[in-house]
Amino acid sequence: MAACVDTDVDVVVAGAGPAGLMCAYLGRQLGLRVLIADRSAGPLQAGRADALNARTLQLLQIVDLFDDLYPHGKPCNTSSVWAEGTFVSRQSDWWDALQGCFHRHFLMIGQSFVEQLLDQRLRASGIPVQRGTSVTGVQQQAGGCISLLSDGRSITSRFVIGADGAHSFVREHLQIPFEVTRPRMTWAVVDGVIDTDFPKVPEIIVFQAESSDVAWIPREGELDRFYVRMDTREFTFEQVMARINRATRPCSVRFSDVRWFSQFSVKEAVAARFAVDNRVFLVGDACHIHSVHGGQGLNTALADAFNLMWKIGMAVNQPVPAGLLDSYESERKPVALGVVETSRLLGLATRDPSSRQHATDYVGIVAQRSGYVTGMGVRYAGEGLAGERVQDVLMGQHAGRPSRLYPLLDYRCFTLLVCGTGDTVPTMPGFVQVLRIEDPSCPYAGLLVLVRPDSHIATSAALDDPAPVLDYLATFGSATSEGRVQ
């Protein structure tokens, strides 16, 4: 990488939604100097996304966020279909079939919990979000960028991340095409506390009743959420409730406390580029938007951050392989396209009530596209194991108690898994920790498996022939941090 001019920070993050907050938090974990700015007065208090999928739960374990979020949510891995007050079917096969996954479910929890925790962690680490402030200009220069802020400051940085939502200033400023398709669907969403004589269960329920399409989503604590397709921009709360009760008849639903009531029109778009000159990057809604179907928005945005930040961290601290920063777009754009297609198919399944099977069709598409819905089917290009997510294997005893792999992974470094006994471990650079797995039932038995900081496999080799691992690591320069051997 070319030498960089003096900078105020390493990374400027525009936008403090989940993607921007996670980028800033991961950057601090990596020891980067970060400035994050957002026009809002504070983190989200209610509404928006409602679930973390299995892959996100794995990622949260790597960066010490899981334990503070998981107790507040409600596990849910079952979907059912009801019609005219009659139970039709119940499904959870796509969760049960997951391999190398300890939490085989959604964690139903509001986006506000994620934002507030990340906001607190950033304040505690000395880089609070600069609220009431936005990025109003980005200029690239030799070795970095200059960001103009709404308060009049000019900030020099090595990188800029546009995490500023579907109407991203950064994306528009860089003139990156973002063609939005708007299917003619408008939905209402209601969060609150309900009174009902419906046999309430902690599962996702999809109703089919004539032309109304209603989904009932369990939420954390005492909350429930309803999504209701309205197909008109103007409607009242009473009209929404009429559709809910039409779907749940002969039972009835009443909200005793409404916490959030909103509407959204289905939009679909993927940016033509996710990066410019490997200096300015887009994450989350700034580079892909779609409907809420499948609960993929928040999860995809967080995965963007995990994919990008370790690469930026390595690039700041040492020479990196040609193409490492390019791989953010080449890895994440295909995922975004798959997520948008999944959302589109699910949306179409709610449009045609004539078959009287639209809810059943919807659940069938979830099963077919479960790799995206659970997040566990996402892999990046590569040969053999390369590109796969590493499985959450049992590690035997660690610090005197049984352990699994993911809580031992560290986002600040690569991890070399030595899956066998008695073999000499090759000397590793300082940015690699070494973990040994001696269980012969391990799916990687007999291998050296090099795991990237984002818990995808970089490469693998036979225990007695470490050359592929050593060749991969040789493409990186000397690390400035110390490795850890466990």
PDB file of N, CA and C in Angstrom, residues 208 349 352-359 361:
ATOM      1  N   GLN A 208     -52.979 -16.848   6.097  1.00  0.00           N
ATOM      2  CA  GLN A 208     -53.580 -16.620   4.797  1.00  0.00           C
ATOM      3  C   GLN A 208     -55.089 -16.601   4.979  1.00  0.00           C
ATOM      4  N   ALA A 349     -44.480 -14.122  -3.137  1.00  0.00           N
ATOM      5  CA  ALA A 349     -45.331 -15.185  -2.593  1.00  0.00           C
ATOM      6  C   ALA A 349     -46.505 -14.638  -1.800  1.00  0.00           C
ATOM      7  N   ASP A 352     -50.293 -13.235  -4.575  1.00  0.00           N
ATOM      8  CA  ASP A 352     -51.356 -13.919  -5.313  1.00  0.00           C
ATOM      9  C   ASP A 352     -52.144 -14.827  -4.387  1.00  0.00           C
ATOM     10  N   PRO A 353     -53.285 -14.346  -3.903  1.00  0.00           N
ATOM     11  CA  PRO A 353     -54.090 -15.180  -3.019  1.00  0.00           C
ATOM     12  C   PRO A 353     -54.977 -16.172  -3.742  1.00  0.00           C
ATOM     13  N   SER A 354     -54.988 -16.147  -5.087  1.00  0.00           N
ATOM     14  CA  SER A 354     -55.951 -16.962  -5.828  1.00  0.00           C
ATOM     15  C   SER A 354     -55.749 -18.453  -5.594  1.00  0.00           C
ATOM     16  N   SER A 355     -54.480 -18.857  -5.353  1.00  0.00           N
ATOM     17  CA  SER A 355     -54.221 -20.283  -5.160  1.00  0.00           C
ATOM     18  C   SER A 355     -54.601 -20.757  -3.768  1.00  0.00           C
ATOM     19  N   ARG A 356     -54.827 -19.796  -2.856  1.00  0.00           N
ATOM     20  CA  ARG A 356     -55.123 -20.117  -1.453  1.00  0.00           C
ATOM     21  C   ARG A 356     -53.954 -20.836  -0.795  1.00  0.00           C
ATOM     22  N   GLN A 357     -52.780 -20.739  -1.401  1.00  0.00           N
ATOM     23  CA  GLN A 357     -51.606 -21.409  -0.848  1.00  0.00           C
ATOM     24  C   GLN A 357     -50.450 -20.438  -0.638  1.00  0.00           C
ATOM     25  N   HIS A 358     -50.725 -19.131  -0.693  1.00  0.00           N
ATOM     26  CA  HIS A 358     -49.613 -18.191  -0.721  1.00  0.00           C
ATOM     27  C   HIS A 358     -48.766 -18.239   0.549  1.00  0.00           C
ATOM     28  N   ALA A 359     -49.353 -18.434   1.710  1.00  0.00           N
ATOM     29  CA  ALA A 359     -48.554 -18.511   2.940  1.00  0.00           C
ATOM     30  C   ALA A 359     -47.698 -19.776   2.945  1.00  0.00           C
ATOM     31  N   ASP A 361     -46.640 -21.297   0.271  1.00  0.00           N
ATOM     32  CA  ASP A 361     -45.578 -21.025  -0.699  1.00  0.00           C
ATOM     33  C   ASP A 361     -44.479 -20.188  -0.062  1.00  0.00           C
TER      34      ASP A 361
END
